Amino acid sequence: MTATTETTPIVEMRNIKKSFGAVQALRGVDLTLMHNEVLGLVGDNAAGKSTLMKVLSGAYIPDEGEIYLEGKRVHITGPDDARRLGIEMVYQDFMLANNLDVAANIFLGREMVRWALGPIRVMDKRAMEFQSQQLLRRLNINVSSVRLKVEHLSGGQRQAVAIGRATAFNAKVIIMDEPTAALSVSAINQVLDLIRELKAQGASIIIISHRLEDIHEVGDRVVVLRHGRKVADYPVTGDMQTFRERVVSYMVGARDDFSKVAVEED
Amino acid sequence: MDMTGAQEQRMLEGPGFLTRIVQIREAGIVVAFVALCLYFWWQRPDIFLNPANLAVIMRFIATFGLLAIGQVLVIITGGIDLSVGSMTALTGVLFATLMMKGVWGLPPLGIAPSAIIVLIVAGLVGAWHGFCVTKLHIPPFIITLGTWLMARGLAAFITQGYPIVFPSNHPFLWFGQGEIARIPIMFIVLVVVATVVFFLLNSTTLGRHIYAVGGNIEAARVSGIKVNRVRIFCFVVSSLMAGIVGLLLASRLGQGTPTVGTAYELWAIAATVIGGTSLFGGEGTVQGAILGAAIMGVMVNGMVLINLSSYLQDVVLGAVLVIAVTYDTWRRRRQLGQVRRK
């Protein structure tokens, strides 16, 4: 890796604006993600964090603003675009097909093809199973068999498979929407371990979470949104108690590091 | 923590051979099918295995197996197709009209052109169902219920209620009445179609996407699967199956008649359900659908052979349906519990 790629942010979003009718969901948000960084994105309900990530993952097209990937301007017009650029999203409710096995889910929508005749594309199941197994092993994900149907997995295992799927295709950026929201305590720890593992292997990750403990545990930096604006952006430091108090003060509007921008906006 | 070689091996192989046999959902159905055959053979050793009787059973299996194959695809994706019974009547009547009378002043057509036109019409009806379900968001139950009425009505309108009879020596009759090595052509058609659809469902990306759409349509969508195309495809196949069965029944009966295939859609659905298909979507196999049709075929035939009252025959068939679904539900819950406990 050259020096330039390490100093250029892997993702840079500039002045992103998005409205739904009269509601301004995003009022000009800047967001950067560095290489091999875990960024926590927090904010109260309707602060705009999910909208911002949906802009990045192609689900929404912004009204204004630019997105740069490794310094290059990109135009993301749909989820397919985002994926092609190496931006993967892990959804809150896993988005797995429970009736299919682990390997099938990891390769869902991008099956390996042995041979094709027009629209008839014959899958290479063996190769997919083998690669799925390699992937799970690399990420230390504990699933007894890649041929197990997802309906037979625990919540933590499902989230692990969902995250594994997002990393399977050399993703540059992984966005996780509330990765621990639906999980038990032990499963949460599994998922946090997995995020640490991904970081150790060089991934760049954005985590949306209501659980500030998660951000404190695995995050390098935290960005707080409030009413569609960025109000804080600083490294994660200190103990949980002070971290929580500081983040909450931004979330409820008691503090605002970017208020000058807001005055200009209004 | 590093895994041992044996563990890694197991991860690739999945459950052991014996466990997998038990887990195969069709295992119970095969046992039931064999038991039924043995019972009727024991009751009527003089007739049951008679080639002529076997041909009767095989034609039944072909008719409902073909319809059930189409139905299975639609049901896997979370839909249902109630139109197939009426569609067999419409396609049969349309075929007879094209071949015997001609339409719009055109002269009567040959077998192949008539059949191709009929199958295209059937495919278009399926595409219409798919379009209404995916683009207009009409529930599959409703849109195919509409066709269930309309196709039957159109079939009666075209013929003004009378059957269109083929001459008794017409070569077309071979498809429904002919045999090769004592195996009805209809059954051979079923085997060919089933093989193709089995391959499609199990080995191709399209097949996997069909299951994915039924398992979690949103997950399929965000995975980049063209969900609408997949659903439309399944409706088209189902209507095509109805078209094929329409042609075969017309050939079998020697006429295109608007009353053929009444309630066949329900028989086809029953066959898929006996074969382990879940009406909630996501689950179902070609082999299960055919086994379901086979069980019904053997029972309908066997109950006649043992002189069971025809009123009671329906009671028994209904009971079989309920037992099959209960067993399947129980088996699945137990299996789920076993894996969870591990």
Coordinates of C-alpha atoms in Angstrom, one line a residue:
Chain A
M1 CA 0.0 0.0 0.0
T2 CA 1.4 3.4 -0.9
A3 CA 1.5 6.4 1.3
T4 CA -1.1 8.3 -0.7
T5 CA -3.8 5.6 -0.3
E6 CA -3.2 5.7 3.5
T7 CA -3.6 9.4 3.8
T8 CA -6.5 9.8 1.4
P9 CA -9.7 8.9 3.1
I10 CA -11.3 5.7 1.6
V11 CA -14.7 7.4 1.7
E12 CA -15.3 11.1 1.7
M13 CA -18.9 12.4 1.6
R14 CA -19.2 16.2 1.1
N15 CA -22.2 18.4 1.8
I16 CA -24.7 15.6 1.3
K17 CA -28.3 16.9 1.3
K18 CA -31.4 14.8 1.0
S19 CA -35.1 15.8 1.5
F20 CA -38.2 13.8 1.6
G21 CA -40.9 16.2 0.6
A22 CA -40.8 19.0 3.1
V23 CA -38.6 17.0 5.5
Q24 CA -34.9 17.8 5.3
A25 CA -33.3 14.5 6.4
L26 CA -29.8 15.6 5.6
R27 CA -28.8 19.2 5.6
G28 CA -25.3 19.1 4.2
V29 CA -23.3 16.4 6.0
D30 CA -19.6 15.9 5.5
L31 CA -18.2 12.5 6.5
T32 CA -14.9 10.8 6.0
L33 CA -13.7 7.3 6.7
M34 CA -10.0 6.5 6.7
H35 CA -8.4 3.3 5.6
N36 CA -8.6 0.6 8.3
E37 CA -10.8 2.7 10.5
V38 CA -13.9 1.8 12.5
L39 CA -16.2 4.8 12.5
G40 CA -19.2 4.9 14.8
L41 CA -22.2 6.8 13.5
V42 CA -24.7 7.8 16.2
G43 CA -27.6 10.0 16.7
D44 CA -31.2 10.0 17.9
N45 CA -34.0 8.6 15.8
A46 CA -34.5 10.7 12.7
A47 CA -31.1 12.2 13.0
G48 CA -30.3 11.1 9.5
K49 CA -27.7 8.4 10.1
S50 CA -29.6 5.6 8.2
T51 CA -30.4 8.1 5.4
L52 CA -26.7 9.0 5.1
M53 CA -25.7 5.3 4.9
K54 CA -28.4 4.6 2.4
V55 CA -27.0 7.4 0.3
L56 CA -23.6 5.7 0.5
S57 CA -24.9 2.2 -0.2
G58 CA -27.0 3.4 -3.2
A59 CA -30.5 3.0 -1.8
Y60 CA -31.1 6.8 -1.9
I61 CA -29.7 9.3 -4.4
P62 CA -28.7 12.5 -2.7
D63 CA -30.2 15.9 -3.8
E64 CA -26.8 17.5 -3.5
G65 CA -23.3 16.6 -2.5
E66 CA -20.4 14.6 -3.7
I67 CA -19.0 11.2 -2.8
Y68 CA -15.3 10.3 -3.2
L69 CA -13.9 6.9 -3.0
E70 CA -10.2 6.8 -2.5
G71 CA -10.0 10.3 -3.7
K72 CA -12.0 9.7 -6.9
R73 CA -15.5 11.1 -7.5
V74 CA -18.1 8.4 -7.8
H75 CA -21.8 8.5 -8.8
I76 CA -23.8 5.9 -7.0
T77 CA -27.2 5.4 -8.5
G78 CA -28.2 2.1 -7.0
P79 CA -27.2 -0.8 -4.7
D80 CA -25.5 -2.6 -7.6
D81 CA -23.3 0.5 -8.2
A82 CA -22.2 0.6 -4.6
R83 CA -21.4 -3.1 -4.5
R84 CA -19.4 -2.8 -7.7
L85 CA -17.4 -0.1 -6.1
G86 CA -16.8 -2.3 -3.0
I87 CA -19.3 -0.8 -0.6
E88 CA -21.2 -3.5 1.2
M89 CA -24.1 -3.1 3.6
V90 CA -25.0 -5.4 6.5
Y91 CA -28.6 -4.9 7.4
Q92 CA -30.1 -4.8 10.8
D93 CA -32.4 -7.7 10.2
F94 CA -29.6 -9.8 8.6
M95 CA -31.3 -10.0 5.2
L96 CA -30.6 -13.7 4.8
A97 CA -32.8 -16.4 3.2
N98 CA -33.5 -18.7 6.1
N99 CA -34.5 -21.6 3.7
L100 CA -31.1 -21.6 2.1
D101 CA -27.8 -22.9 3.5
V102 CA -24.9 -20.8 4.7
A103 CA -22.9 -21.1 1.5
A104 CA -25.9 -20.2 -0.6
N105 CA -26.5 -17.1 1.4
I106 CA -22.9 -15.9 1.3
F107 CA -23.0 -16.2 -2.5
L108 CA -26.6 -15.1 -3.0
G109 CA -26.9 -12.9 -6.1
R110 CA -23.3 -13.6 -7.1
E111 CA -23.2 -17.3 -7.5
M112 CA -20.1 -18.9 -9.0
V113 CA -20.9 -20.3 -12.4
R114 CA -19.5 -23.4 -13.8
W115 CA -20.9 -23.0 -17.3
A116 CA -23.5 -20.9 -18.9
L117 CA -25.8 -21.1 -21.9
G118 CA -27.6 -17.8 -22.3
P119 CA -29.8 -17.4 -19.2
I120 CA -29.1 -20.9 -18.0
R121 CA -26.2 -20.5 -15.6
V122 CA -25.1 -23.7 -13.8
M123 CA -23.6 -23.1 -10.4
D124 CA -20.4 -24.4 -9.1
K125 CA -21.7 -25.5 -5.7
R126 CA -18.5 -27.2 -4.6
A127 CA -16.4 -24.1 -5.1
M128 CA -18.9 -21.9 -3.3
E129 CA -19.0 -24.3 -0.3
F130 CA -15.2 -24.5 -0.2
Q131 CA -14.8 -20.7 -0.4
S132 CA -17.5 -20.1 2.2
Q133 CA -15.8 -22.4 4.5
Q134 CA -12.5 -20.6 4.0
L135 CA -14.2 -17.3 4.6
L136 CA -15.8 -18.4 7.9
R137 CA -12.5 -19.9 9.1
R138 CA -10.6 -16.7 8.2
L139 CA -13.1 -14.7 10.3
N140 CA -13.2 -17.2 13.1
I141 CA -17.0 -17.6 12.6
N142 CA -18.2 -20.7 14.4
V143 CA -20.7 -22.5 12.2
S144 CA -20.6 -26.3 12.2
S145 CA -21.3 -26.7 8.5
V146 CA -21.7 -24.4 5.5
R147 CA -24.5 -26.7 4.4
L148 CA -26.6 -25.8 7.4
K149 CA -29.7 -23.9 6.6
V150 CA -29.7 -20.4 8.1
E151 CA -33.0 -21.2 9.9
H152 CA -30.9 -23.6 12.1
L153 CA -28.5 -20.9 13.2
S154 CA -28.6 -18.7 16.3
G155 CA -29.0 -14.9 16.1
G156 CA -25.3 -14.3 16.6
Q157 CA -24.4 -16.9 14.0
R158 CA -26.8 -15.3 11.5
Q159 CA -25.3 -11.9 12.0
A160 CA -21.9 -13.4 11.6
V161 CA -22.9 -15.0 8.3
A162 CA -24.4 -11.7 7.2
I163 CA -21.2 -9.8 8.0
G164 CA -19.1 -12.6 6.5
R165 CA -21.1 -12.3 3.3
A166 CA -20.4 -8.5 3.1
T167 CA -16.7 -9.2 3.4
A168 CA -16.6 -12.1 1.0
F169 CA -16.1 -10.1 -2.2
N170 CA -13.1 -7.9 -1.2
A171 CA -15.3 -5.0 0.1
K172 CA -13.4 -1.7 0.6
V173 CA -16.1 -0.3 2.9
I174 CA -18.5 -2.3 5.1
I175 CA -21.5 -0.4 6.5
M176 CA -23.3 -2.1 9.4
D177 CA -26.7 -0.9 10.4
E178 CA -27.3 -1.7 14.1
P179 CA -25.3 -5.0 14.0
T180 CA -26.0 -5.9 17.6
A181 CA -29.6 -4.6 17.9
A182 CA -31.3 -8.0 17.7
L183 CA -28.8 -10.1 19.6
S184 CA -28.2 -11.6 23.0
V185 CA -25.3 -10.5 25.2
S186 CA -23.1 -13.4 24.3
A187 CA -24.0 -12.9 20.6
I188 CA -23.1 -9.2 20.8
N189 CA -19.6 -10.1 22.0
Q190 CA -19.2 -12.6 19.1
V191 CA -20.1 -9.8 16.7
L192 CA -17.8 -7.3 18.3
D193 CA -15.0 -9.8 18.2
L194 CA -15.7 -10.3 14.5
I195 CA -15.6 -6.5 13.9
R196 CA -12.2 -6.4 15.6
E197 CA -11.1 -9.4 13.5
L198 CA -12.1 -7.5 10.3
K199 CA -10.3 -4.4 11.4
A200 CA -7.2 -6.5 12.1
Q201 CA -7.4 -7.8 8.6
G202 CA -7.5 -4.3 7.2
A203 CA -11.2 -3.5 6.7
S204 CA -12.7 0.0 6.8
I205 CA -16.0 -0.1 8.7
I206 CA -18.9 2.3 9.5
I207 CA -21.2 1.1 12.3
I208 CA -24.6 2.7 13.0
S209 CA -25.5 1.8 16.6
H210 CA -27.8 2.8 19.4
R211 CA -25.5 0.9 21.8
L212 CA -22.8 3.4 22.6
E213 CA -20.9 0.5 24.4
D214 CA -20.4 -1.0 20.9
I215 CA -18.9 2.1 19.5
H216 CA -16.7 2.5 22.6
E217 CA -15.5 -1.1 22.4
V218 CA -14.5 -1.3 18.7
G219 CA -14.7 2.3 17.3
D220 CA -11.8 4.5 16.5
R221 CA -13.8 7.7 15.9
V222 CA -17.4 8.7 16.5
V223 CA -19.6 11.0 14.4
V224 CA -22.8 12.4 15.9
L225 CA -25.7 13.5 13.8
R226 CA -28.6 15.6 15.0
H227 CA -31.5 16.9 12.9
G228 CA -29.6 16.0 9.7
R229 CA -26.4 17.8 10.6
K230 CA -23.1 16.6 11.9
V231 CA -22.6 18.0 15.4
A232 CA -19.5 16.1 16.5
D233 CA -16.6 14.2 15.0
Y234 CA -13.8 13.1 17.3
P235 CA -11.7 10.1 18.3
V236 CA -13.0 7.5 20.8
T237 CA -11.1 7.9 24.0
G238 CA -11.4 7.6 27.8
D239 CA -13.7 5.3 29.8
M240 CA -17.2 4.3 29.0
Q241 CA -18.9 6.7 31.4
T242 CA -17.2 9.9 30.1
F243 CA -17.6 8.7 26.5
R244 CA -21.3 8.2 27.0
E245 CA -21.9 11.5 28.7
R246 CA -20.1 13.4 25.9
V247 CA -21.9 11.6 23.1
V248 CA -25.3 12.1 24.7
S249 CA -24.7 15.8 25.2
Y250 CA -24.2 16.1 21.5
M251 CA -27.2 13.8 20.7
V252 CA -29.6 15.9 22.8
G253 CA -28.2 19.2 21.4
A254 CA -26.4 20.4 24.6
R255 CA -23.2 20.6 22.6
D256 CA -22.5 21.3 18.9
D257 CA -19.0 21.5 17.4
F258 CA -20.3 22.6 14.0
S259 CA -22.9 25.2 15.0
K260 CA -21.3 28.0 12.9
V261 CA -22.0 25.9 9.8
A262 CA -25.6 25.6 10.9
V263 CA -26.0 29.4 11.2
E264 CA -24.7 29.8 7.7
E265 CA -27.1 27.2 6.5
D266 CA -30.1 28.8 8.0
Chain B
M1 CA -8.3 -21.5 17.8
D2 CA -7.3 -23.7 15.0
M3 CA -9.6 -26.5 13.7
T4 CA -8.5 -30.0 13.4
G5 CA -8.5 -31.7 10.0
A6 CA -11.5 -33.8 10.9
Q7 CA -13.5 -30.8 12.0
E8 CA -12.7 -29.1 8.8
Q9 CA -13.7 -32.1 6.8
R10 CA -17.0 -32.3 8.6
M11 CA -17.7 -28.6 7.9
L12 CA -17.6 -29.4 4.2
E13 CA -19.5 -32.6 4.3
G14 CA -22.3 -31.5 6.5
P15 CA -24.5 -34.0 8.3
G16 CA -23.7 -37.7 8.0
F17 CA -25.1 -40.0 5.4
L18 CA -27.7 -41.6 7.6
T19 CA -28.9 -38.3 9.1
R20 CA -29.3 -36.9 5.6
I21 CA -31.5 -39.9 4.5
V22 CA -33.8 -39.2 7.5
Q23 CA -33.7 -35.5 6.7
I24 CA -34.7 -36.0 3.1
R25 CA -38.3 -34.8 3.3
E26 CA -39.4 -37.2 0.6
A27 CA -38.3 -40.3 2.5
G28 CA -41.6 -40.5 4.4
I29 CA -43.6 -40.0 1.2
V30 CA -41.6 -42.8 -0.6
V31 CA -42.4 -45.2 2.2
A32 CA -46.1 -44.3 2.2
F33 CA -46.2 -44.7 -1.6
V34 CA -44.5 -48.1 -1.5
A35 CA -46.8 -49.2 1.3
L36 CA -49.9 -48.1 -0.7
C37 CA -48.7 -50.0 -3.8
L38 CA -48.1 -53.1 -1.7
Y39 CA -51.5 -52.9 -0.1
F40 CA -53.4 -52.5 -3.3
W41 CA -51.3 -55.2 -5.0
W42 CA -52.1 -57.5 -2.1
Q43 CA -55.8 -56.7 -2.3
R44 CA -56.1 -57.0 -6.1
P45 CA -53.1 -59.1 -7.3
D46 CA -55.1 -59.8 -10.4
I47 CA -55.4 -56.2 -11.7
F48 CA -53.2 -53.8 -9.8
L49 CA -49.9 -54.5 -11.6
N50 CA -51.6 -55.2 -14.9
P51 CA -49.9 -53.1 -17.6
A52 CA -53.3 -51.5 -18.6
N53 CA -53.9 -50.5 -15.0
L54 CA -50.4 -49.2 -14.6
A55 CA -50.9 -47.0 -17.7
V56 CA -54.1 -45.6 -16.1
I57 CA -52.1 -44.7 -13.0
M58 CA -49.3 -43.2 -15.0
R59 CA -51.6 -41.0 -17.0
F60 CA -53.1 -39.7 -13.8
I61 CA -49.6 -39.0 -12.4
A62 CA -48.6 -37.3 -15.6
T63 CA -51.6 -35.0 -15.6
F64 CA -51.3 -33.9 -12.0
G65 CA -47.6 -34.2 -11.8
L66 CA -47.1 -31.7 -14.7
L67 CA -49.6 -29.2 -13.1
A68 CA -47.9 -29.7 -9.7
I69 CA -44.5 -29.0 -11.1
G70 CA -45.7 -25.6 -12.3
Q71 CA -47.6 -25.0 -9.1
V72 CA -44.5 -25.9 -7.0
L73 CA -42.4 -23.1 -8.6
V74 CA -45.1 -20.5 -8.0
I75 CA -45.7 -21.7 -4.4
I76 CA -41.9 -21.7 -3.6
T77 CA -41.9 -18.0 -4.5
G78 CA -44.8 -17.4 -2.1
G79 CA -47.6 -17.4 -4.7
I80 CA -50.4 -19.7 -5.8
D81 CA -51.9 -20.4 -9.2
L82 CA -55.6 -21.2 -9.2
S83 CA -56.0 -20.8 -12.9
V84 CA -54.4 -24.1 -14.1
G85 CA -57.6 -26.2 -14.2
S86 CA -59.5 -23.7 -16.3
M87 CA -56.4 -23.1 -18.4
T88 CA -56.3 -26.7 -19.4
A89 CA -59.8 -26.3 -20.7
L90 CA -59.1 -23.1 -22.5
T91 CA -55.9 -24.3 -24.1
G92 CA -57.5 -27.6 -25.1
V93 CA -60.5 -25.8 -26.7
L94 CA -58.2 -23.3 -28.4
F95 CA -56.1 -26.0 -29.8
A96 CA -59.1 -27.9 -31.1
T97 CA -60.5 -24.7 -32.7
L98 CA -57.2 -23.8 -34.4
M99 CA -56.7 -27.3 -35.7
M100 CA -60.3 -28.3 -36.6
K101 CA -62.0 -25.1 -37.5
G102 CA -59.5 -22.3 -38.0
V103 CA -60.0 -18.8 -36.7
W104 CA -60.6 -15.4 -38.2
G105 CA -61.2 -16.9 -41.6
L106 CA -57.8 -18.7 -41.6
P107 CA -57.8 -22.3 -42.7
P108 CA -57.3 -25.0 -40.0
L109 CA -53.7 -25.3 -39.0
G110 CA -51.5 -28.4 -38.5
I111 CA -50.7 -30.0 -35.1
A112 CA -47.4 -28.3 -34.5
P113 CA -48.4 -24.7 -35.4
S114 CA -51.6 -25.0 -33.4
A115 CA -49.8 -26.4 -30.4
I116 CA -47.1 -23.7 -30.6
I117 CA -49.8 -20.9 -30.7
V118 CA -51.6 -22.5 -27.8
L119 CA -48.4 -22.7 -25.7
I120 CA -47.6 -19.1 -26.6
V121 CA -51.0 -18.0 -25.4
A122 CA -50.6 -20.0 -22.2
G123 CA -47.2 -18.4 -21.6
L124 CA -48.7 -14.9 -22.2
V125 CA -51.4 -15.6 -19.6
G126 CA -48.6 -16.6 -17.1
A127 CA -46.8 -13.4 -18.0
W128 CA -50.0 -11.5 -17.3
H129 CA -50.3 -13.1 -13.9
G130 CA -46.7 -12.3 -13.1
F131 CA -47.1 -8.7 -14.3
C132 CA -50.2 -8.1 -12.2
V133 CA -48.5 -9.6 -9.1
T134 CA -45.1 -7.8 -9.4
K135 CA -46.1 -4.5 -11.0
L136 CA -49.7 -3.9 -9.9
H137 CA -49.3 -5.7 -6.6
I138 CA -52.4 -7.8 -7.0
P139 CA -52.2 -10.9 -4.7
P140 CA -51.6 -14.1 -6.7
F141 CA -54.7 -15.7 -5.2
I142 CA -56.9 -12.9 -6.7
I143 CA -55.4 -12.5 -10.1
T144 CA -55.3 -16.3 -10.8
L145 CA -58.8 -16.6 -9.4
G146 CA -59.9 -14.1 -12.0
T147 CA -58.3 -16.2 -14.7
W148 CA -59.9 -19.3 -13.2
L149 CA -63.3 -17.8 -14.0
M150 CA -62.3 -16.1 -17.3
A151 CA -60.5 -19.0 -18.9
R152 CA -63.4 -21.4 -18.1
G153 CA -65.9 -18.9 -19.5
L154 CA -63.8 -18.2 -22.6
A155 CA -63.5 -21.9 -23.3
A156 CA -67.3 -22.3 -23.1
F157 CA -67.8 -19.2 -25.2
I158 CA -65.4 -20.3 -28.0
T159 CA -67.1 -23.7 -28.4
Q160 CA -70.6 -22.4 -27.4
G161 CA -70.5 -25.1 -24.8
Y162 CA -70.1 -28.0 -27.1
P163 CA -66.9 -30.2 -27.4
I164 CA -64.9 -30.1 -30.6
V165 CA -64.3 -33.7 -31.4
F166 CA -61.2 -35.0 -33.3
P167 CA -61.6 -37.7 -35.9
S168 CA -60.9 -41.1 -34.2
N169 CA -57.9 -41.8 -36.5
H170 CA -56.3 -38.3 -36.0
P171 CA -52.5 -38.6 -35.5
F172 CA -52.7 -36.1 -32.6
L173 CA -54.4 -38.7 -30.4
W174 CA -51.1 -40.5 -30.1
F175 CA -49.9 -38.0 -27.5
G176 CA -52.6 -38.8 -25.0
Q177 CA -53.4 -42.3 -25.9
G178 CA -50.1 -43.7 -27.3
E179 CA -47.6 -45.8 -25.5
I180 CA -43.9 -46.7 -25.9
A181 CA -43.0 -50.0 -24.3
R182 CA -46.2 -49.9 -22.4
I183 CA -45.3 -46.5 -21.0
P184 CA -47.9 -43.8 -21.9
I185 CA -46.5 -40.9 -23.9
M186 CA -48.0 -38.6 -21.3
F187 CA -45.8 -40.1 -18.7
I188 CA -42.7 -39.8 -20.8
V189 CA -43.6 -36.1 -21.3
L190 CA -43.8 -35.8 -17.5
V191 CA -40.4 -37.4 -17.0
V192 CA -38.7 -35.1 -19.6
V193 CA -40.3 -32.0 -18.1
A194 CA -39.6 -33.0 -14.6
T195 CA -35.9 -33.6 -15.4
V196 CA -35.6 -30.2 -17.0
V197 CA -37.2 -28.4 -14.1
F198 CA -35.4 -30.4 -11.5
F199 CA -32.1 -29.4 -13.1
L200 CA -33.2 -25.8 -13.4
L201 CA -34.2 -25.7 -9.7
N202 CA -31.2 -27.4 -8.2
S203 CA -28.3 -26.6 -10.4
T204 CA -28.8 -23.1 -11.9
T205 CA -28.6 -19.7 -10.4
L206 CA -32.3 -19.1 -11.5
G207 CA -33.3 -22.1 -9.3
R208 CA -31.4 -20.7 -6.4
H209 CA -33.0 -17.3 -6.9
I210 CA -36.4 -18.9 -6.9
Y211 CA -35.8 -20.3 -3.5
A212 CA -34.3 -17.1 -2.3
V213 CA -37.3 -15.1 -3.4
G214 CA -39.5 -17.5 -1.4
G215 CA -37.3 -17.5 1.6
N216 CA -36.8 -13.7 2.0
I217 CA -37.9 -11.5 -0.8
E218 CA -36.2 -8.4 0.6
A219 CA -32.9 -10.3 1.1
A220 CA -33.1 -11.4 -2.5
R221 CA -33.7 -7.9 -3.7
V222 CA -30.8 -6.4 -1.8
S223 CA -28.6 -9.2 -3.1
G224 CA -29.2 -7.9 -6.6
I225 CA -31.6 -10.7 -7.7
K226 CA -34.1 -9.5 -10.2
V227 CA -37.0 -10.5 -8.0
N228 CA -39.8 -9.5 -10.4
R229 CA -38.3 -11.5 -13.3
V230 CA -38.0 -14.6 -11.1
R231 CA -41.6 -14.4 -10.0
I232 CA -42.9 -13.8 -13.5
F233 CA -40.9 -16.7 -14.8
C234 CA -42.6 -19.0 -12.3
F235 CA -46.1 -17.9 -13.3
V236 CA -45.1 -18.4 -17.0
V237 CA -43.9 -21.9 -16.3
S238 CA -47.1 -22.8 -14.4
S239 CA -49.3 -21.6 -17.2
L240 CA -47.1 -23.4 -19.7
M241 CA -47.7 -26.6 -17.7
A242 CA -51.4 -26.0 -17.9
G243 CA -51.1 -25.6 -21.6
I244 CA -49.1 -28.8 -22.0
V245 CA -51.7 -30.7 -19.9
G246 CA -54.5 -29.0 -21.8
L247 CA -53.1 -30.4 -25.1
L248 CA -52.5 -33.9 -23.5
L249 CA -56.0 -34.1 -22.1
A250 CA -57.5 -33.0 -25.4
S251 CA -55.6 -35.7 -27.1
R252 CA -56.5 -38.2 -24.4
L253 CA -60.2 -37.4 -24.6
G254 CA -60.2 -37.0 -28.4
Q255 CA -61.9 -33.6 -28.1
G256 CA -61.4 -30.1 -26.9
T257 CA -64.1 -29.6 -24.3
P258 CA -64.7 -26.6 -22.0
T259 CA -65.6 -28.8 -19.0
V260 CA -62.3 -30.6 -18.8
G261 CA -59.9 -30.0 -15.8
T262 CA -62.5 -28.8 -13.3
A263 CA -60.9 -28.4 -9.9
Y264 CA -57.6 -29.7 -11.2
E265 CA -55.8 -26.7 -9.7
L266 CA -56.8 -27.9 -6.3
W267 CA -55.7 -31.5 -7.0
A268 CA -52.3 -30.1 -8.2
I269 CA -52.0 -28.0 -5.0
A270 CA -52.9 -31.0 -2.9
A271 CA -50.2 -33.0 -4.7
T272 CA -47.5 -30.4 -4.0
V273 CA -48.6 -30.2 -0.4
I274 CA -48.5 -33.9 0.1
G275 CA -45.1 -33.8 -1.5
G276 CA -43.8 -31.5 1.3
T277 CA -44.2 -28.0 -0.3
S278 CA -44.9 -25.2 2.2
L279 CA -47.7 -22.9 1.2
F280 CA -45.8 -20.2 3.0
G281 CA -43.1 -20.3 0.3
G282 CA -39.5 -21.1 0.3
E283 CA -39.9 -24.9 0.4
G284 CA -40.8 -27.4 -2.3
T285 CA -39.3 -29.8 -4.8
V286 CA -40.1 -31.3 -8.2
Q287 CA -39.7 -34.8 -6.9
G288 CA -42.0 -34.1 -4.0
A289 CA -44.7 -32.8 -6.3
I290 CA -44.5 -35.9 -8.5
L291 CA -44.5 -38.2 -5.5
G292 CA -47.6 -36.3 -4.2
A293 CA -49.3 -36.8 -7.5
A294 CA -48.2 -40.5 -7.5
I295 CA -49.7 -41.1 -4.1
M296 CA -53.0 -39.6 -5.2
G297 CA -52.9 -41.5 -8.4
V298 CA -52.4 -44.9 -6.7
M299 CA -55.0 -44.1 -4.1
V300 CA -57.7 -43.0 -6.6
N301 CA -57.0 -46.1 -8.7
G302 CA -56.6 -48.5 -5.8
M303 CA -59.8 -47.4 -4.1
V304 CA -61.8 -48.1 -7.2
L305 CA -60.1 -51.5 -7.5
I306 CA -61.1 -52.5 -3.9
N307 CA -64.6 -51.2 -4.5
L308 CA -64.6 -48.5 -2.0
S309 CA -67.7 -46.3 -2.1
S310 CA -66.9 -43.3 -4.3
Y311 CA -68.2 -41.0 -1.6
L312 CA -65.8 -42.4 0.9
Q313 CA -62.9 -42.1 -1.6
D314 CA -62.9 -38.3 -1.3
V315 CA -63.1 -38.6 2.5
V316 CA -60.0 -40.8 2.4
L317 CA -58.1 -38.5 0.0
G318 CA -58.9 -35.5 2.2
A319 CA -57.6 -37.3 5.3
V320 CA -54.4 -38.3 3.5
L321 CA -53.8 -34.6 2.7
V322 CA -54.3 -33.6 6.3
I323 CA -52.1 -36.4 7.6
A324 CA -49.3 -35.6 5.1
V325 CA -49.2 -32.0 6.1
T326 CA -49.4 -32.8 9.8
Y327 CA -46.5 -35.3 9.5
D328 CA -44.4 -32.8 7.5
T329 CA -45.0 -30.0 10.0
W330 CA -44.1 -32.3 12.9
R331 CA -41.0 -33.6 11.1
R332 CA -39.7 -30.1 10.4
R333 CA -40.3 -28.9 13.9
R334 CA -38.5 -31.9 15.4
Q335 CA -35.6 -31.4 13.0
L336 CA -35.3 -27.7 13.9
G337 CA -35.3 -28.6 17.6
Q338 CA -32.6 -31.2 17.2
V339 CA -30.2 -28.9 15.4
R340 CA -30.9 -26.1 17.9
R341 CA -30.1 -28.4 20.9
K342 CA -26.7 -29.4 19.4

